[in-house]
XYZ file of N, CA and C in Angstrom:
642
model
N 0.849 -1.186 0.000
C 0.000 0.000 0.000
C 0.881 1.230 0.000
N 0.657 2.144 -0.953
C 1.401 3.392 -1.033
C 0.423 4.551 -0.921
N 0.646 5.440 0.042
C -0.208 6.609 0.169
C 0.414 7.771 -0.580
N -0.440 8.688 -1.019
C 0.004 9.824 -1.814
C -0.108 11.080 -0.970
N 0.963 11.844 -0.866
C 0.961 13.040 -0.022
C 1.419 14.274 -0.779
N 1.401 14.238 -2.115
C 1.757 15.396 -2.926
C 0.976 16.620 -2.430
N 1.679 17.679 -2.055
C 1.017 18.835 -1.443
C 0.124 19.586 -2.427
N 0.234 19.348 -3.728
C -0.640 19.990 -4.698
C -1.930 19.211 -4.904
N -2.057 18.065 -4.272
C -3.207 17.192 -4.441
C -4.227 17.432 -3.348
N -5.544 17.247 -3.658
C -6.559 17.299 -2.594
C -6.287 16.297 -1.483
N -5.529 15.256 -1.783
C -5.212 14.264 -0.758
C -4.376 14.853 0.366
N -3.681 15.946 0.077
C -2.838 16.562 1.102
C -3.664 17.096 2.259
N -4.943 17.386 2.020
C -5.810 17.903 3.064
C -6.422 16.802 3.928
N -6.194 15.547 3.555
C -6.773 14.432 4.283
C -5.857 14.004 5.427
N -6.438 13.340 6.398
C -5.639 12.726 7.453
C -4.940 11.494 6.895
N -3.927 11.026 7.605
C -3.224 9.820 7.166
C -4.175 8.617 7.067
N -5.082 8.397 8.036
C -6.029 7.277 7.876
C -6.913 7.414 6.635
N -7.319 8.632 6.304
C -8.148 8.832 5.109
C -7.365 8.522 3.842
N -6.123 8.976 3.784
C -5.296 8.649 2.613
C -5.062 7.147 2.524
N -4.843 6.517 3.674
C -4.553 5.082 3.679
C -5.742 4.271 3.183
N -6.960 4.656 3.563
C -8.100 3.851 3.123
C -8.324 3.987 1.623
N -8.001 5.139 1.041
C -8.090 5.275 -0.412
C -7.041 4.406 -1.111
N -5.831 4.386 -0.569
C -4.789 3.534 -1.146
C -5.186 2.062 -1.068
N -5.801 1.670 0.041
C -6.270 0.287 0.177
C -7.408 -0.012 -0.795
N -8.260 0.972 -1.040
C -9.331 0.783 -2.025
C -8.742 0.503 -3.405
N -7.684 1.228 -3.756
C -7.022 0.988 -5.043
C -6.366 -0.395 -5.057
N -5.762 -0.791 -3.942
C -5.193 -2.140 -3.850
C -6.265 -3.201 -4.102
N -7.470 -2.958 -3.565
C -8.567 -3.906 -3.778
C -8.924 -3.986 -5.251
N -8.979 -2.844 -5.918
C -9.293 -2.848 -7.353
C -8.218 -3.599 -8.140
N -6.963 -3.416 -7.760
C -5.884 -4.158 -8.428
C -6.045 -5.661 -8.224
N -6.653 -6.056 -7.098
C -6.870 -7.475 -6.809
C -8.127 -8.019 -7.480
N -8.838 -7.148 -8.204
C -10.011 -7.596 -8.942
C -11.291 -7.622 -8.150
N -11.348 -6.811 -7.093
C -12.541 -6.814 -6.256
C -12.994 -5.381 -5.974
N -14.087 -5.233 -5.246
C -14.680 -3.927 -4.991
C -13.658 -2.976 -4.381
N -13.502 -1.784 -4.950
C -12.471 -0.854 -4.465
C -12.888 -0.113 -3.206
N -12.750 -0.789 -2.090
C -13.087 -0.216 -0.791
C -11.982 -0.577 0.195
N -11.520 0.407 0.941
C -10.497 0.171 1.958
C -10.916 0.776 3.274
N -10.398 0.236 4.364
C -10.757 0.718 5.699
C -9.575 0.575 6.638
N -9.465 1.522 7.563
C -8.457 1.434 8.622
C -9.112 1.813 9.945
N -8.512 1.361 11.028
C -8.912 1.768 12.371
C -7.786 2.625 12.928
N -8.149 3.806 13.452
C -7.148 4.727 13.985
C -7.444 5.032 15.447
N -6.386 5.299 16.214
C -6.571 5.666 17.608
C -6.820 7.166 17.721
N -6.933 7.663 18.940
C -7.283 9.058 19.161
C -6.230 10.028 18.630
N -4.998 9.548 18.443
C -3.930 10.382 17.901
C -3.778 10.246 16.393
N -4.677 9.477 15.764
C -4.616 9.306 14.323
C -3.684 8.211 13.855
N -3.142 7.440 14.784
C -2.261 6.328 14.395
C -3.101 5.145 13.936
N -2.713 4.543 12.832
C -3.437 3.396 12.300
C -3.073 2.148 13.092
N -4.084 1.492 13.638
C -3.842 0.297 14.449
C -4.345 -0.974 13.772
N -5.130 -0.837 12.714
C -5.620 -2.007 11.981
C -6.064 -1.543 10.602
N -6.020 -2.444 9.636
C -6.437 -2.084 8.286
C -7.013 -3.303 7.570
N -7.779 -3.033 6.540
C -8.352 -4.108 5.733
C -8.859 -3.546 4.425
N -9.067 -4.411 3.470
C -9.652 -3.995 2.197
C -10.685 -5.021 1.780
N -11.529 -4.624 0.851
C -12.497 -5.561 0.318
C -11.769 -6.704 -0.370
N -12.309 -7.915 -0.208
C -11.685 -9.085 -0.823
C -12.751 -10.081 -1.288
N -13.951 -9.552 -1.596
C -15.079 -10.410 -1.971
C -14.738 -11.285 -3.172
N -14.197 -10.677 -4.212
C -13.909 -11.414 -5.446
C -12.437 -11.766 -5.598
N -11.662 -11.482 -4.587
C -10.225 -11.742 -4.652
C -9.925 -13.189 -4.287
N -8.804 -13.697 -4.758
C -8.412 -15.060 -4.360
C -8.057 -15.133 -2.895
N -7.913 -16.339 -2.388
C -7.584 -16.547 -0.973
C -6.357 -15.731 -0.583
N -6.419 -15.163 0.625
C -5.353 -14.296 1.115
C -5.019 -14.728 2.539
N -3.739 -14.765 2.908
C -3.380 -15.291 4.231
C -3.842 -14.452 5.414
N -4.093 -13.155 5.206
C -4.447 -12.302 6.347
C -5.801 -11.622 6.204
N -6.588 -11.988 5.179
C -7.887 -11.373 4.952
C -8.950 -12.441 4.767
N -10.185 -12.154 5.200
C -11.316 -12.951 4.723
C -11.407 -12.692 3.226
N -11.437 -13.715 2.424
C -11.414 -13.553 0.968
C -12.395 -14.505 0.315
N -12.713 -14.180 -0.953
C -13.562 -15.046 -1.769
C -14.871 -15.375 -1.060
N -15.461 -14.365 -0.444
C -16.708 -14.512 0.294
C -17.469 -13.202 0.222
N -18.793 -13.258 0.200
C -19.588 -12.034 0.210
C -19.509 -11.315 1.558
N -18.901 -11.952 2.536
C -18.685 -11.319 3.835
C -17.346 -10.579 3.906
N -16.557 -10.671 2.860
C -15.181 -10.158 2.898
C -15.128 -8.659 2.601
N -15.838 -7.882 3.407
C -15.857 -6.434 3.232
C -14.668 -5.794 3.941
N -14.292 -4.621 3.459
C -13.114 -3.930 3.995
C -13.249 -3.653 5.484
N -14.422 -3.168 5.897
C -14.619 -2.810 7.294
C -14.489 -4.035 8.198
N -15.060 -5.146 7.772
C -14.983 -6.376 8.556
C -13.533 -6.831 8.672
N -12.809 -6.785 7.555
C -11.404 -7.218 7.592
C -10.561 -6.333 8.503
N -10.901 -5.047 8.609
C -10.169 -4.175 9.522
C -10.567 -4.432 10.976
N -11.865 -4.552 11.232
C -12.353 -4.690 12.607
C -11.977 -6.032 13.231
N -11.800 -7.055 12.408
C -11.441 -8.368 12.936
C -10.091 -8.365 13.651
N -9.285 -7.358 13.421
C -7.944 -7.310 14.011
C -7.932 -6.701 15.412
N -9.094 -6.240 15.881
C -9.159 -5.633 17.203
C -9.308 -6.695 18.286
N -8.717 -6.437 19.446
C -8.756 -7.396 20.552
C -10.186 -7.586 21.040
N -10.561 -8.842 21.263
C -11.928 -9.149 21.671
C -12.173 -8.857 23.146
N -11.137 -8.815 23.960
C -11.308 -8.625 25.398
C -11.172 -7.163 25.813
N -11.263 -6.242 24.858
C -11.218 -4.815 25.148
C -12.401 -4.127 24.474
N -12.784 -2.959 24.995
C -13.751 -2.115 24.321
C -12.986 -0.994 23.624
N -13.531 -0.523 22.515
C -12.739 0.328 21.621
C -13.414 1.670 21.332
N -14.011 2.248 22.375
C -14.718 3.502 22.194
C -13.846 4.660 21.761
N -12.543 4.590 21.996
C -11.645 5.676 21.599
C -11.141 5.538 20.165
N -11.490 4.446 19.514
C -11.002 4.200 18.155
C -12.011 4.683 17.112
N -11.480 5.021 15.940
C -12.292 5.477 14.813
C -12.055 4.570 13.608
N -13.132 4.098 12.997
C -13.025 3.380 11.732
C -13.113 4.403 10.610
N -12.153 4.372 9.713
C -12.135 5.262 8.556
C -12.237 4.394 7.315
N -13.248 4.634 6.494
C -13.473 3.794 5.323
C -13.716 4.646 4.093
N -13.365 4.116 2.952
C -13.481 4.906 1.730
C -14.928 5.062 1.276
N -15.804 4.145 1.658
C -17.192 4.186 1.209
C -18.130 3.960 2.390
N -19.284 4.580 2.334
C -20.285 4.417 3.385
C -20.584 2.943 3.622
N -20.560 2.493 4.868
C -20.753 1.066 5.158
C -22.169 0.578 4.867
N -22.261 -0.690 4.537
C -23.541 -1.356 4.301
C -24.133 -1.824 5.634
N -25.287 -2.490 5.564
C -25.934 -2.969 6.783
C -25.049 -3.923 7.570
N -24.398 -4.855 6.875
C -23.545 -5.806 7.585
C -22.420 -5.083 8.315
N -21.819 -4.114 7.645
C -20.664 -3.444 8.234
C -21.059 -2.480 9.342
N -22.230 -1.845 9.246
C -22.664 -1.016 10.367
C -22.904 -1.884 11.601
N -23.450 -3.076 11.399
C -23.598 -4.002 12.512
C -22.259 -4.395 13.097
N -21.275 -4.644 12.224
C -19.935 -5.010 12.697
C -19.298 -3.868 13.480
N -19.531 -2.642 13.037
C -18.980 -1.479 13.743
C -19.533 -1.413 15.157
N -20.829 -1.614 15.292
C -21.439 -1.572 16.619
C -20.933 -2.709 17.501
N -20.877 -3.903 16.956
C -20.445 -5.053 17.750
C -18.973 -4.973 18.121
N -18.168 -4.311 17.288
C -16.742 -4.146 17.587
C -16.490 -3.067 18.636
N -17.513 -2.265 18.962
C -17.499 -1.229 20.002
C -16.648 -0.011 19.658
N -16.289 0.189 18.372
C -15.555 1.406 18.030
C -16.482 2.608 18.212
N -15.889 3.747 18.594
C -16.709 4.886 18.957
C -17.047 5.835 17.841
N -16.290 5.783 16.725
C -16.485 6.774 15.667
C -16.305 6.143 14.292
N -16.963 6.748 13.320
C -16.838 6.338 11.919
C -16.638 7.572 11.065
N -15.679 7.498 10.156
C -15.537 8.493 9.095
C -15.580 7.748 7.767
N -16.455 8.173 6.873
C -16.457 7.592 5.525
C -16.337 8.714 4.510
N -15.632 8.429 3.421
C -15.324 9.462 2.429
C -16.411 9.606 1.378
N -16.845 8.494 0.792
C -17.818 8.541 -0.286
C -19.166 7.989 0.123
N -20.232 8.593 -0.395
C -21.579 8.108 -0.122
C -21.874 6.853 -0.941
N -22.668 5.959 -0.371
C -23.218 4.815 -1.102
C -24.736 4.982 -1.081
N -25.312 5.532 -2.148
C -26.743 5.835 -2.142
C -27.637 4.615 -2.256
N -27.050 3.442 -2.469
C -27.846 2.224 -2.636
C -27.807 1.370 -1.376
N -26.624 1.035 -0.908
C -26.481 0.119 0.224
C -26.002 0.774 1.514
N -25.679 2.051 1.480
C -25.147 2.714 2.653
C -26.172 2.853 3.771
N -25.758 2.539 4.984
C -26.665 2.625 6.140
C -25.961 3.246 7.348
N -25.101 4.221 7.124
C -24.403 4.856 8.246
C -25.377 5.504 9.224
N -26.543 5.902 8.737
C -27.542 6.526 9.610
C -27.914 5.618 10.784
N -27.841 4.302 10.589
C -28.251 3.364 11.639
C -27.334 3.427 12.854
N -26.131 3.935 12.672
C -25.177 3.969 13.778
C -25.525 5.017 14.827
N -26.423 5.910 14.495
C -26.813 6.936 15.459
C -27.872 6.428 16.436
N -28.352 5.223 16.208
C -29.352 4.632 17.097
C -28.686 4.086 18.353
N -29.405 4.099 19.457
C -28.895 3.540 20.705
C -29.522 2.212 21.050
N -30.025 1.475 20.057
C -30.817 0.279 20.336
C -29.986 -0.940 20.701
N -28.678 -0.919 20.448
C -27.842 -2.048 20.843
C -27.600 -1.990 22.352
N -27.890 -3.055 23.044
C -27.689 -3.090 24.492
C -26.193 -2.937 24.809
N -25.881 -2.042 25.759
C -24.510 -1.800 26.211
C -23.606 -1.212 25.130
N -24.200 -0.707 24.040
C -23.396 -0.089 22.988
C -23.871 1.343 22.798
N -22.956 2.289 22.888
C -23.321 3.686 22.690
C -23.458 3.993 21.204
N -24.275 4.999 20.870
C -24.329 5.425 19.468
C -22.938 5.819 18.977
N -22.694 5.587 17.693
C -21.392 5.866 17.087
C -21.404 7.262 16.470
N -20.347 8.027 16.717
C -20.207 9.346 16.097
C -19.854 9.162 14.622
N -20.643 9.761 13.733
C -20.491 9.533 12.294
C -20.125 10.827 11.578
N -19.083 10.755 10.737
C -18.675 11.873 9.888
C -18.610 11.391 8.440
N -19.254 12.105 7.536
C -19.243 11.742 6.123
C -20.638 11.874 5.529
N -20.724 11.901 4.212
C -19.634 11.795 3.237
C -19.021 13.151 2.905
N -17.905 13.107 2.187
C -17.298 14.317 1.649
C -18.010 14.691 0.353
N -18.159 15.996 0.125
C -18.823 16.473 -1.086
C -17.840 17.159 -2.024
N -16.637 16.575 -2.120
C -15.604 17.131 -2.983
C -15.082 16.047 -3.920
N -13.978 16.324 -4.588
C -13.444 15.356 -5.550
C -13.022 14.060 -4.876
N -12.595 14.139 -3.618
C -12.210 12.923 -2.890
C -13.435 12.049 -2.658
N -14.532 12.649 -2.205
C -15.757 11.884 -2.004
C -16.301 11.308 -3.296
N -16.262 12.097 -4.374
C -16.742 11.595 -5.675
C -15.855 10.473 -6.195
N -14.545 10.569 -5.949
C -13.638 9.503 -6.368
C -13.967 8.208 -5.629
N -14.145 8.291 -4.307
C -14.429 7.089 -3.517
C -15.739 6.443 -3.948
N -16.775 7.253 -4.144
C -18.067 6.724 -4.584
C -18.003 6.234 -6.021
N -17.374 7.038 -6.876
C -17.335 6.710 -8.296
C -16.566 5.450 -8.611
N -15.473 5.196 -7.881
C -14.707 3.969 -8.117
C -15.554 2.734 -7.832
N -16.370 2.812 -6.763
C -17.204 1.658 -6.418
C -18.193 1.345 -7.535
N -18.826 2.378 -8.093
C -19.762 2.146 -9.196
C -19.024 1.761 -10.470
N -17.871 2.353 -10.718
C -17.106 2.011 -11.917
C -16.767 0.523 -11.945
N -16.423 -0.019 -10.782
C -16.127 -1.453 -10.710
C -17.343 -2.272 -11.105
N -18.518 -1.911 -10.591
C -19.739 -2.639 -10.932
C -20.033 -2.521 -12.420
N -19.888 -1.335 -12.979
C -20.140 -1.138 -14.402
C -19.180 -1.956 -15.258
N -17.953 -2.103 -14.785
C -16.989 -2.915 -15.516
C -17.347 -4.388 -15.526
N -17.980 -4.860 -14.461
C -18.375 -6.266 -14.366
C -19.731 -6.534 -15.015
N -20.684 -5.636 -14.773
C -22.047 -5.863 -15.250
C -22.756 -4.526 -15.426
N -22.648 -3.912 -16.601
C -23.239 -2.589 -16.816
C -24.753 -2.547 -16.581
N -25.425 -3.677 -16.708
C -26.868 -3.718 -16.526
C -27.310 -4.069 -15.122
N -26.409 -4.070 -14.177
C -26.740 -4.468 -12.807
C -27.796 -3.543 -12.207
N -28.682 -4.118 -11.390
C -29.707 -3.309 -10.726
C -29.074 -2.268 -9.814
N -27.941 -2.621 -9.211
C -27.226 -1.675 -8.364
C -26.891 -0.412 -9.149
N -26.401 -0.581 -10.379
C -26.023 0.570 -11.198
C -27.235 1.419 -11.539
N -28.351 0.779 -11.855
C -29.569 1.518 -12.185
C -30.061 2.310 -10.977
N -30.034 1.686 -9.800
C -30.469 2.380 -8.586
C -29.535 3.541 -8.257
N -28.244 3.336 -8.477
C -27.247 4.371 -8.224
C -27.533 5.594 -9.094
N -27.779 5.351 -10.401
C -28.048 6.455 -11.329
C -29.317 7.207 -10.942
N -30.322 6.465 -10.472
C -31.586 7.093 -10.096
C -31.440 7.960 -8.854
N -30.696 7.473 -7.860
C -30.621 8.161 -6.577
C -29.560 9.254 -6.548
N -28.428 9.036 -7.227
C -27.352 10.028 -7.226
C -26.757 10.131 -8.618
N -27.471 10.771 -9.539
C -26.934 10.888 -10.903
C -25.591 11.610 -10.954
N -25.329 12.492 -9.989
C -24.048 13.195 -9.968
C -22.895 12.242 -9.702
N -23.106 11.286 -8.788
C -22.050 10.315 -8.507
C -21.928 9.292 -9.630
N -23.047 8.968 -10.267
C -22.987 8.078 -11.428
C -22.187 8.730 -12.547
N -22.384 10.035 -12.731
C -21.608 10.756 -13.747
C -20.127 10.738 -13.408
N -19.795 10.857 -12.117
C -18.390 10.790 -11.703
C -17.800 9.430 -12.042
N -18.572 8.358 -11.847
C -18.089 7.014 -12.178
C -17.778 6.897 -13.662
N -18.643 7.448 -14.494
C -18.404 7.385 -15.938
C -17.181 8.217 -16.323
N -16.971 9.332 -15.646
C -15.767 10.127 -15.924
C -14.508 9.354 -15.536
N -14.573 8.631 -14.430
C -13.419 7.833 -14.009
C -13.112 6.732 -15.010
N -14.161 6.099 -15.524
C -13.950 5.070 -16.538
C -13.332 5.685 -17.785
N -13.857 6.852 -18.207
C -13.319 7.526 -19.389
C -11.868 7.943 -19.175
N -11.508 8.239 -17.927
C -10.131 8.633 -17.608
C -9.194 7.439 -17.518
N -9.758 6.232 -17.660
C -8.918 5.037 -17.695
C -8.740 4.319 -16.376
N -9.640 4.541 -15.405
C -9.468 3.919 -14.086
C -9.371 2.405 -14.175
N -10.285 1.781 -14.914
C -10.291 0.326 -14.987
C -9.092 -0.192 -15.778
N -8.692 0.531 -16.805
C -7.510 0.132 -17.579
C -6.251 0.242 -16.718
N -6.155 1.306 -15.935
C -4.989 1.464 -15.064
C -4.925 0.336 -14.041
N -6.093 -0.046 -13.524
C -6.108 -1.148 -12.556
C -5.661 -2.449 -13.211
N -6.147 -2.696 -14.436
C -5.756 -3.912 -15.152
C -4.256 -3.936 -15.432
N -3.677 -2.755 -15.634
C -2.239 -2.649 -15.889
C -1.434 -2.549 -14.590
N -2.141 -2.586 -13.446
C -1.516 -2.536 -12.128
C -0.697 -1.259 -11.928
N -1.252 -0.161 -12.400
C -0.635 1.136 -12.164
C -0.692 1.440 -10.669
N 0.356 1.981 -10.117
C 0.389 2.269 -8.683
C -0.598 3.381 -8.340
N -1.037 3.393 -7.084
C -1.934 4.445 -6.622
C -1.269 5.813 -6.731
N 0.025 5.869 -6.487
C 0.738 7.141 -6.578
C 0.601 7.756 -7.969
N 0.628 6.920 -9.010
C 0.476 7.414 -10.385
C -0.983 7.600 -10.765
N -1.855 6.760 -10.242
C -3.256 6.802 -10.652
C -4.028 7.928 -9.988
N -3.690 8.264 -8.761
C -4.490 9.203 -7.984
C -4.662 10.581 -8.641
N -3.599 11.233 -9.122
C -3.791 12.581 -9.666
C -4.781 12.654 -10.832
N -4.642 11.820 -11.888
C -5.617 11.921 -12.981
C -7.031 11.514 -12.573
N -7.153 10.584 -11.649
C -8.483 10.155 -11.234
C -9.156 11.238 -10.378
N -8.409 11.894 -9.521
C -8.985 13.000 -8.752
C -9.410 14.137 -9.679
N -8.630 14.384 -10.698
C -8.985 15.441 -11.659
C -10.259 15.074 -12.405
N -10.406 13.801 -12.751
C -11.612 13.345 -13.459
C -12.843 13.383 -12.574
N -12.671 13.050 -11.300
C -13.809 13.012 -10.380
C -14.368 14.399 -10.129
């Protein structure tokens, strides 16, 4: 995983955990799976755990892989100690978590969530503000970003789906609910995002043109 810190890039305004989850999302795309990355950071911003999506990726020694449960957030949260509570930790993810991952966030007892890109189809970050889990406090939620970074994170996720199945119901729902983010996905494809991933272009090289396209 290589993070990009070029001071002329919008990425320079992000925290290290935010940059890291984007780099992990690109790593996931290079592995042939959904481009989503996640890290867990402590109160000082130090990364203490990380994971990426591995749903369609081959078996991996340190990740849940080749399973519909192999989401980035789950792979990051699984690394936390089970005999501790983690209210001081923050999960940072490139895309708004789905229902499964919001449940995992609550059960893992992390206190905060930051997500960069909106998921208008499967995203359920709103559920984390509920106090219905016994002995679990509501989670502080920040996101999504409404800039090129947020559009890149959201657009990459849809671009991957369009590359696999342009007629997918997910894509149709995405276009209906957030046509602006769907347009960003098409711009990313036109800018060569999927071709760069197939050629295994590094995130350091891919990030500038993709941010410009988003």
